[in-house]
Tab-separated table of C-alpha atoms and ligand atoms in Angstrom:
chain	number	residue	atom	x	y	z
A	1	MET	CA	-5.460	12.001	-0.191
A	2	TYR	CA	-7.779	10.423	2.337
A	3	GLY	CA	-8.962	7.116	1.114
A	4	GLY	CA	-10.002	3.613	2.330
A	5	GLY	CA	-7.567	0.929	3.350
A	6	TYR	CA	-6.667	1.465	7.000
A	7	ILE	CA	-8.260	-1.030	9.402
A	8	PHE	CA	-8.633	0.694	12.840
A	9	GLU	CA	-6.850	-1.180	15.654
A	10	GLU	CA	-8.341	-2.889	18.542
A	11	PRO	CA	-7.405	-1.330	21.889
A	12	ASN	CA	-5.438	-3.099	24.671
A	13	LYS	CA	-7.701	-4.045	27.429
A	14	ARG	CA	-5.056	-4.024	30.230
A	15	PRO	CA	-5.709	-1.310	32.910
A	16	LEU	CA	-3.291	1.534	32.803
A	17	ASP	CA	-2.189	1.021	36.439
A	18	ALA	CA	-0.801	-2.367	35.467
A	19	ASP	CA	2.151	-0.259	34.411
A	20	GLN	CA	3.053	0.155	38.078
A	21	GLN	CA	3.917	-3.689	38.467
A	22	PRO	CA	7.609	-4.500	38.782
A	23	GLU	CA	8.854	-6.392	35.541
A	24	ASP	CA	9.349	-10.075	35.342
A	25	PRO	CA	12.926	-10.591	34.175
A	26	GLU	CA	12.039	-13.781	32.149
A	27	LYS	CA	9.296	-11.839	30.205
A	28	LEU	CA	11.460	-8.867	29.826
A	29	ALA	CA	14.235	-11.067	28.279
A	30	ALA	CA	11.672	-12.848	25.964
A	31	PHE	CA	10.354	-9.428	24.959
A	32	GLU	CA	13.891	-7.988	24.129
A	33	ASP	CA	14.642	-11.119	22.186
A	34	ARG	CA	11.511	-10.603	19.979
A	35	ILE	CA	12.716	-6.905	19.345
A	36	THR	CA	16.131	-8.104	18.390
A	37	ARG	CA	14.532	-10.646	15.971
A	38	GLY	CA	12.680	-7.805	14.419
A	39	GLU	CA	9.191	-8.932	15.283
A	40	LYS	CA	6.305	-6.655	15.761
A	41	ILE	CA	4.662	-6.135	19.137
A	42	GLU	CA	0.999	-6.102	19.098
A	43	PRO	CA	-1.422	-4.558	21.583
A	44	GLY	CA	-2.427	-7.865	23.295
A	45	ASP	CA	1.302	-8.928	23.822
A	46	TRP	CA	3.202	-8.555	26.949
A	47	MET	CA	5.366	-5.391	27.109
A	48	PRO	CA	7.339	-3.561	29.787
A	49	ALA	CA	5.551	-0.781	31.448
A	50	ALA	CA	8.289	1.666	30.225
A	51	TYR	CA	7.804	0.646	26.736
A	52	ARG	CA	4.136	1.284	26.852
A	53	LYS	CA	4.590	4.568	28.651
A	54	GLN	CA	7.214	5.762	26.138
A	55	LEU	CA	5.001	4.737	23.201
A	56	ILE	CA	2.045	6.611	24.649
A	57	ARG	CA	4.066	9.714	25.178
A	58	LEU	CA	5.598	9.604	21.605
A	59	ILE	CA	2.550	8.584	19.630
A	60	GLU	CA	0.329	11.080	21.620
A	61	GLN	CA	2.757	13.881	20.963
A	62	HIS	CA	2.853	12.918	17.274
A	63	ALA	CA	-1.019	12.786	17.096
A	64	HIS	CA	-1.176	16.391	18.713
A	65	SER	CA	1.412	17.574	16.139
A	66	GLU	CA	-0.756	16.533	13.356
A	67	ILE	CA	-3.889	18.290	14.572
A	68	ILE	CA	-2.034	21.440	15.695
A	69	GLY	CA	0.063	21.206	12.560
A	70	ALA	CA	-2.941	21.657	10.516
A	71	LEU	CA	-3.533	25.060	11.912
A	72	PRO	CA	-0.686	27.299	10.468
A	73	GLU	CA	-1.439	26.166	6.929
A	74	GLY	CA	-5.124	26.060	7.581
A	75	THR	CA	-5.128	29.866	7.999
A	76	TRP	CA	-4.061	30.254	4.374
A	77	ILE	CA	-6.919	28.165	2.915
A	78	THR	CA	-8.968	31.322	2.300
A	79	ARG	CA	-5.946	33.215	0.846
A	80	ALA	CA	-4.359	30.606	-1.168
A	81	PRO	CA	-3.180	31.991	-4.580
A	82	GLY	CA	-5.635	30.429	-7.123
A	83	PHE	CA	-8.235	27.658	-7.192
A	84	LYS	CA	-5.820	24.781	-7.722
A	85	ARG	CA	-3.466	25.788	-4.913
A	86	LYS	CA	-6.422	26.231	-2.665
A	87	LEU	CA	-7.893	22.660	-3.510
A	88	ALA	CA	-4.413	21.115	-2.825
A	89	LEU	CA	-4.162	22.915	0.450
A	90	ILE	CA	-7.643	21.971	1.717
A	91	ALA	CA	-6.993	18.412	0.837
A	92	LYS	CA	-3.446	18.501	2.673
A	93	VAL	CA	-4.967	20.053	5.839
A	94	GLN	CA	-7.695	17.486	5.915
A	95	ASP	CA	-4.992	14.644	5.580
A	96	GLU	CA	-3.150	16.015	8.619
A	97	ILE	CA	-6.337	15.758	10.678
A	98	GLY	CA	-6.771	12.241	9.252
A	99	HIS	CA	-3.221	11.467	10.471
A	100	GLY	CA	-4.159	12.622	13.920
A	101	GLN	CA	-7.048	10.166	13.884
A	102	LEU	CA	-4.793	7.246	12.919
A	103	LEU	CA	-2.234	8.155	15.561
A	104	TYR	CA	-4.817	8.562	18.369
A	105	ASN	CA	-6.165	5.244	17.398
A	106	ALA	CA	-2.613	3.717	17.633
A	107	ALA	CA	-2.092	5.416	20.998
A	108	GLU	CA	-5.470	4.097	22.258
A	109	THR	CA	-4.301	0.489	21.693
A	110	LEU	CA	-1.929	1.132	24.550
A	111	GLY	CA	-4.772	1.833	26.923
A	112	LYS	CA	-5.019	5.734	27.209
A	113	SER	CA	-8.365	7.039	26.001
A	114	ARG	CA	-8.546	9.663	23.374
A	115	GLU	CA	-10.457	11.992	25.758
A	116	ALA	CA	-7.489	11.762	28.282
A	117	MET	CA	-5.077	12.620	25.467
A	118	ILE	CA	-7.109	15.632	24.305
A	119	ASN	CA	-7.315	16.817	27.937
A	120	ASP	CA	-3.590	16.540	28.258
A	121	LEU	CA	-3.088	18.542	25.100
A	122	LEU	CA	-5.508	21.388	26.167
A	123	SER	CA	-4.183	21.552	29.712
A	124	GLY	CA	-0.616	21.869	28.296
A	125	LYS	CA	0.561	18.619	29.997
A	126	SER	CA	1.290	16.955	26.607
A	127	LYS	CA	3.814	18.358	24.104
A	128	TYR	CA	3.424	18.669	20.374
A	129	SER	CA	6.132	19.556	17.734
A	130	ASN	CA	7.926	22.857	18.213
A	131	VAL	CA	7.567	23.866	14.653
A	132	PHE	CA	3.767	24.551	14.880
A	133	ASN	CA	4.169	27.323	17.480
A	134	TYR	CA	5.405	29.830	14.771
A	135	PRO	CA	3.092	31.876	12.563
A	136	ALA	CA	2.596	31.413	8.775
A	137	GLU	CA	3.098	35.033	7.876
A	138	THR	CA	3.009	34.778	4.070
A	139	TRP	CA	2.087	32.318	1.309
A	140	ALA	CA	5.854	31.536	1.165
A	141	ASP	CA	5.544	30.073	4.625
A	142	VAL	CA	3.046	27.527	3.420
A	143	ALA	CA	5.431	26.482	0.674
A	144	VAL	CA	8.321	26.081	3.282
A	145	ILE	CA	6.013	24.122	5.570
A	146	GLY	CA	4.679	21.878	2.746
A	147	PHE	CA	8.131	21.326	1.318
A	148	LEU	CA	10.557	21.304	4.290
A	149	ILE	CA	8.502	20.385	7.344
A	150	ASP	CA	6.815	17.537	5.519
A	151	ALA	CA	10.203	16.464	4.243
A	152	ALA	CA	11.634	16.550	7.804
A	153	ALA	CA	8.437	14.534	9.125
A	154	ILE	CA	9.118	11.873	6.282
A	155	VAL	CA	12.752	11.463	7.271
A	156	ASN	CA	11.490	10.678	10.789
A	157	GLN	CA	8.473	8.571	9.820
A	158	VAL	CA	9.904	6.452	6.981
A	159	ALA	CA	12.569	5.215	9.608
A	160	ASN	CA	10.206	4.639	12.467
A	161	ALA	CA	7.727	2.843	10.268
A	162	LYS	CA	10.146	-0.030	10.404
A	163	GLY	CA	10.069	0.039	14.258
A	164	SER	CA	8.762	-2.494	16.761
A	165	TYR	CA	5.207	-1.389	17.628
A	166	GLY	CA	2.636	-2.848	15.091
A	167	PRO	CA	-0.118	-0.312	15.276
A	168	TYR	CA	2.241	2.727	15.215
A	169	CYS	CA	4.160	1.273	12.274
A	170	ARG	CA	0.967	0.603	10.118
A	171	ALA	CA	-0.203	4.127	10.878
A	172	LEU	CA	3.181	5.573	9.868
A	173	GLU	CA	3.312	3.557	6.577
A	174	ARG	CA	-0.194	4.894	5.615
A	175	ILE	CA	0.841	8.601	6.791
A	176	CYS	CA	4.195	8.416	4.759
A	177	TYR	CA	2.202	7.738	1.479
A	178	GLU	CA	0.200	10.868	2.067
A	179	GLU	CA	3.064	12.932	3.398
A	180	SER	CA	5.034	12.192	0.131
A	181	PHE	CA	2.229	13.720	-1.865
A	182	HIS	CA	2.133	16.851	0.464
A	183	LEU	CA	6.023	17.209	0.035
A	184	LYS	CA	5.311	17.193	-3.677
A	185	GLN	CA	2.762	19.954	-3.569
A	186	GLY	CA	5.037	21.866	-1.122
A	187	HIS	CA	8.034	21.525	-3.361
A	188	ASP	CA	5.925	22.679	-6.497
A	189	ALA	CA	4.845	25.947	-4.571
A	190	PHE	CA	8.337	26.429	-3.257
A	191	ILE	CA	9.907	26.189	-6.844
A	192	GLU	CA	7.204	28.506	-8.233
A	193	LEU	CA	8.138	31.186	-5.727
A	194	ALA	CA	11.952	30.539	-6.166
A	195	ILE	CA	11.869	30.917	-9.996
A	196	GLY	CA	9.222	33.625	-9.835
A	197	THR	CA	9.499	37.427	-9.680
A	198	PRO	CA	12.142	39.074	-7.524
A	199	ALA	CA	9.469	39.873	-4.963
A	200	GLN	CA	8.269	36.314	-4.771
A	201	LYS	CA	11.927	34.952	-4.425
A	202	ALA	CA	12.527	37.543	-1.698
A	203	MET	CA	9.415	36.537	0.115
A	204	LEU	CA	10.542	32.842	0.035
A	205	GLN	CA	14.024	33.670	1.112
A	206	ASP	CA	12.520	35.512	4.105
A	207	ALA	CA	10.335	32.606	5.105
A	208	LEU	CA	13.322	30.254	4.644
A	209	ASN	CA	15.348	32.460	7.035
A	210	ARG	CA	12.646	32.501	9.712
A	211	TRP	CA	11.770	28.768	9.535
A	212	TRP	CA	15.410	27.416	9.367
A	213	PRO	CA	15.998	27.388	13.127
A	214	PRO	CA	12.702	25.729	14.055
A	215	ILE	CA	13.327	23.214	11.284
A	216	MET	CA	16.825	22.391	12.767
A	217	HIS	CA	15.090	21.972	16.143
A	218	PHE	CA	12.370	19.688	14.719
A	219	PHE	CA	14.436	16.440	14.974
A	220	GLY	CA	14.996	17.072	18.826
A	221	PRO	CA	17.878	18.067	20.997
A	222	PRO	CA	21.535	16.887	20.181
A	223	ASP	CA	22.032	13.195	20.975
A	224	LYS	CA	24.159	14.073	23.955
A	225	SER	CA	21.170	15.748	25.773
A	226	SER	CA	18.304	13.592	24.339
A	227	SER	CA	16.697	11.913	27.418
A	228	HIS	CA	14.679	9.323	25.708
A	229	SER	CA	16.814	8.197	22.572
A	230	GLU	CA	18.780	5.475	24.184
A	231	GLN	CA	15.789	3.507	25.493
A	232	LEU	CA	13.688	4.117	22.399
A	233	MET	CA	16.435	2.959	20.071
A	234	ARG	CA	17.047	-0.128	22.236
A	235	TRP	CA	13.388	-1.061	21.797
A	236	LYS	CA	13.369	0.032	18.113
A	237	VAL	CA	10.748	2.635	18.632
A	238	LYS	CA	13.071	5.203	17.296
A	239	MET	CA	15.206	3.860	14.524
A	240	ALA	CA	17.696	6.570	14.278
A	241	SER	CA	19.050	9.176	16.641
A	242	ASN	CA	18.087	12.906	16.463
A	243	ASP	CA	21.488	13.911	15.073
A	244	ASP	CA	21.408	11.141	12.496
A	245	MET	CA	17.842	12.185	11.280
A	246	ARG	CA	18.914	15.810	11.197
A	247	ASN	CA	21.879	14.774	9.135
A	248	GLN	CA	19.811	12.753	6.775
A	249	PHE	CA	17.582	15.740	6.360
A	250	LEU	CA	20.461	18.088	5.495
A	251	GLU	CA	21.909	15.616	3.087
A	252	ALA	CA	18.773	15.227	1.080
A	253	TYR	CA	17.337	18.711	1.095
A	254	VAL	CA	20.005	21.421	1.535
A	255	PRO	CA	21.359	20.814	-2.099
A	256	LYS	CA	17.753	21.206	-3.411
A	257	ILE	CA	17.451	24.533	-1.557
A	258	TRP	CA	20.893	25.826	-2.737
A	259	GLU	CA	20.335	24.752	-6.400
A	260	LEU	CA	17.453	27.098	-6.578
A	261	GLY	CA	19.858	30.027	-5.664
A	262	LEU	CA	18.476	30.438	-2.145
A	263	THR	CA	20.600	30.656	0.931
A	264	LEU	CA	20.391	29.437	4.426
A	265	PRO	CA	21.003	31.517	7.451
A	266	ASP	CA	23.940	29.615	8.763
A	267	PRO	CA	27.467	30.520	7.443
A	268	ALA	CA	28.889	27.347	8.910
A	269	LEU	CA	26.543	24.995	7.152
A	270	MET	CA	28.624	22.603	4.973
A	271	LYS	CA	29.204	19.007	4.264
A	272	ASN	CA	32.343	17.627	5.672
A	273	GLU	CA	33.453	15.394	2.798
A	274	ILE	CA	35.849	13.455	5.092
A	275	THR	CA	33.305	12.425	7.773
A	276	GLY	CA	30.192	12.465	5.315
A	277	ARG	CA	28.374	14.597	7.982
A	278	TRP	CA	26.886	18.005	7.807
A	279	GLU	CA	28.359	20.618	10.006
A	280	TYR	CA	26.267	23.511	11.246
A	281	THR	CA	25.999	26.228	13.918
A	282	ASP	CA	23.870	24.801	16.775
A	283	PRO	CA	20.398	26.453	16.698
A	284	ASP	CA	19.430	28.241	19.870
A	285	TRP	CA	18.390	25.316	22.202
A	286	ASP	CA	17.162	27.584	24.813
A	287	GLU	CA	14.575	28.903	22.481
A	288	PHE	CA	13.584	25.224	21.663
A	289	PHE	CA	12.958	24.423	25.256
A	290	ARG	CA	11.028	27.531	25.840
A	291	VAL	CA	8.832	26.894	22.772
A	292	ILE	CA	8.182	23.243	23.573
A	293	ASN	CA	7.346	24.249	27.236
A	294	GLY	CA	4.619	26.577	26.063
A	295	GLU	CA	6.402	29.946	25.463
A	296	GLY	CA	6.538	29.943	21.657
A	297	PRO	CA	5.082	32.916	19.686
A	298	CYS	CA	1.735	30.944	18.905
A	299	ASN	CA	1.466	28.338	21.773
A	300	ALA	CA	-1.420	30.173	23.408
A	301	GLU	CA	-3.306	30.853	20.132
A	302	ARG	CA	-2.850	27.214	18.952
A	303	LEU	CA	-4.356	25.751	22.208
A	304	GLN	CA	-7.142	28.422	22.065
A	305	VAL	CA	-8.241	27.195	18.782
A	306	ARG	CA	-8.193	23.582	19.925
A	307	LYS	CA	-10.200	24.492	23.012
A	308	TRP	CA	-12.742	26.302	20.780
A	309	ALA	CA	-12.955	23.281	18.332
A	310	GLU	CA	-13.426	20.864	21.367
A	311	GLU	CA	-16.205	22.950	22.803
A	312	GLN	CA	-17.945	23.400	19.368
A	313	GLY	CA	-17.773	19.779	18.537
A	314	ARG	CA	-19.146	18.497	22.036
A	315	TRP	CA	-22.602	18.162	20.807
A	316	VAL	CA	-21.548	16.052	17.672
A	317	ARG	CA	-19.541	13.622	19.932
A	318	LYS	CA	-22.462	13.390	22.308
A	319	ALA	CA	-24.939	12.644	19.536
A	320	LEU	CA	-22.590	9.976	18.032
A	321	MET	CA	-22.272	8.339	21.488
A	322	GLN	CA	-26.082	7.973	21.924
A	323	PRO	CA	-27.218	4.433	21.828
A	324	ILE	CA	-29.342	3.753	18.691
A	325	THR	CA	-32.947	3.569	19.869
A	326	GLU	CA	-35.738	1.277	18.438
A	327	LYS	CA	-37.752	4.163	17.107
A	328	ARG	CA	-36.053	6.427	14.559
A	329	ALA	CA	-37.290	9.909	14.211
A	330	PHE	CA	-36.915	9.547	10.418
A	331	PRO	CA	-37.488	5.931	9.401
A	332	VAL	CA	-35.001	4.549	6.813
A	333	ALA	CA	-36.616	3.437	3.625
B	401	LIG	N1	9.072	19.280	19.361
B	401	LIG	O1	14.778	12.785	24.402
B	401	LIG	P1	14.272	13.475	23.230
B	401	LIG	C1	4.441	16.513	11.222
B	401	LIG	C2	10.950	16.913	23.543
B	401	LIG	S1	4.531	15.480	12.551
B	401	LIG	C3	8.411	19.244	20.649
B	401	LIG	O2	15.279	13.588	22.155
B	401	LIG	P2	12.310	11.803	21.794
B	401	LIG	C4	3.498	16.290	10.175
B	401	LIG	C5	10.685	15.462	23.730
B	401	LIG	O3	9.359	15.202	23.790
B	401	LIG	C6	5.808	16.109	13.613
B	401	LIG	N2	9.100	18.467	21.686
B	401	LIG	O4	12.828	13.083	22.780
B	401	LIG	C7	3.020	17.629	9.675
B	401	LIG	C8	11.210	15.352	25.246
B	401	LIG	O5	10.374	15.932	26.044
B	401	LIG	P3	9.430	15.064	27.232
B	401	LIG	C9	5.846	15.408	14.830
B	401	LIG	C10	10.253	17.885	21.305
B	401	LIG	O6	10.953	11.474	21.966
B	401	LIG	C11	3.709	18.256	8.689
B	401	LIG	C12	12.492	16.228	25.141
B	401	LIG	O7	12.247	17.180	24.039
B	401	LIG	N3	6.539	14.109	14.678
B	401	LIG	O8	5.270	17.374	11.313
B	401	LIG	C13	10.722	17.824	20.016
B	401	LIG	O9	13.481	10.754	22.037
B	401	LIG	C14	3.363	19.500	8.135
B	401	LIG	C15	13.699	15.470	25.001
B	401	LIG	O10	13.876	15.027	23.685
B	401	LIG	C16	6.668	13.253	15.602
B	401	LIG	O11	6.205	13.469	16.752
B	401	LIG	C17	10.091	18.737	18.992
B	401	LIG	N4	10.480	18.798	17.744
B	401	LIG	O12	12.697	12.360	20.307
B	401	LIG	C18	1.883	18.145	9.994
B	401	LIG	C19	7.341	12.001	15.311
B	401	LIG	N5	11.853	17.233	19.979
B	401	LIG	O13	8.414	14.298	26.468
B	401	LIG	C20	1.342	19.375	9.449
B	401	LIG	C21	7.451	11.018	16.614
B	401	LIG	C22	12.056	16.760	21.245
B	401	LIG	O14	10.422	14.239	27.934
B	401	LIG	C23	2.115	20.077	8.524
B	401	LIG	N6	8.362	11.567	17.474
B	401	LIG	N7	11.193	17.085	22.035
B	401	LIG	O15	8.804	16.084	28.095
B	401	LIG	C24	9.722	11.268	17.514
B	401	LIG	O16	10.252	10.744	16.646
B	401	LIG	C25	10.376	11.739	18.589
B	401	LIG	O17	9.566	11.967	19.726
B	401	LIG	C26	11.344	13.023	18.470
B	401	LIG	C27	11.880	13.457	19.793
B	401	LIG	C28	12.370	12.723	17.459
B	401	LIG	C29	10.440	14.210	18.044
C-alpha cells in the first residue's frame, strides 16, 4: 500500500548541543500555552530540550520497530500458503519498511541524523518494540501478528496522531491508513485458520497462547511504573497512558477473539462491568524488561540481520551520495 502523497519534512537546523541550554521560563510558558491550545509544534519552532529529546527517543524507537518488525513476518514470504497470501504479505512487509522511512524522516527533523539513529540501533543503545524479539514459528504466528500486533499499533498510533509534534503526527496519519489495511489482511488470515480444520485451529490457538504475554507488554509497563508517561502526556506526545491504551485494545479485540471460539491464556481476563475496565493477570514484567534490554529469544538474530543489511547496502548509499558529475557514463537521450 505504498503510494504517493507524503511530503518529506525539512530538518531542524539547530545543533543538537543546543539541548544543553537552560530553558527560558517565558518561552517555556508560551510553548506550553500552544500545546494547551492544541497547536502543532513544527521543526523550526522553539521547543524545550526535554521535549526534543523525548521525541527523538520515542520516534526513533518507533522507526526501529518498523524495520525490525518487518523481519518476523518477512521470514514467511517464501512459505506463505498460496500466491494471494504471498502477494499481500510482500506488500505488507514493504509497507512496514516504508513506515520506518517516514518515521526516520520525522525524527531527523529534530536534529539527529539517520546514520546516528541506525548506529544506535545496531550498537544496542536504542530500543525497539519488545514484540519483535520473538520468533514467528508457524503461519499462524503471521496471522496473529498481522491481526493483533497491527491492531495494537493502531490503537497507539490513532491516538498519538492527534498529538503535538507536526511531523510525527503527519507520519502517523499516513501510517494508520496502511496499518488498517494490514489489520484487515491479518484478520482475514486469522479467521481462515480459526474456522479451518481442527489442526489449523490448534495451530492458531498455540500461536495466540505464545503471543499473548508479549502483546500485553506491547503498550509498555503499568502506569505506576512508566517513567516517561507523565511528561509525554503533559506535552501531548502521548495521548493516552499505557494502561488506557491496553484497556482500549482489550475492549476492541478480546470479544473478536472469543467469538471465534478461541481462548486466551489468562483465566482472570474479564471486563468489570461496574468500572468498565478490563481485569487481567499482570504479564511477567521481568521478562518484558529482559527482552527490551537485549535478552529476548531473537534480539541477537534481529540485530545481526540489520547489520548484514547495513553492510550489504553501503555501496548503494555511497553511490546515491556521489555528486552528479558533468559527464555521464550513459548519456540520457
Ligand atoms: N517495547 O515510560 P515508558 C508496530 C520502554 S510499531 C520496547 O512507559 P513510553 C508496527 C520505554 O522505551 C510498534 N520498549 O515509555 C508493526 C522506556 O525505556 P527507555 C512500536 C518499551 O515511551 C506492526 C521504558 O520501557 N510503536 O508495531 C516498550 O512513555 C506489525 C519505560 O516505559 C511505537 O514505538 C515496548 N513495547 O511509552 C510493524 C509507538 N514499552 O527509553 C511490523 C511509539 C515501553 O527509558 C509488524 N511509542 N518500553 O530506555 C510509544 O507510544 C511509547 O514509546 C510506548 C512506551 C507506549 C511504546
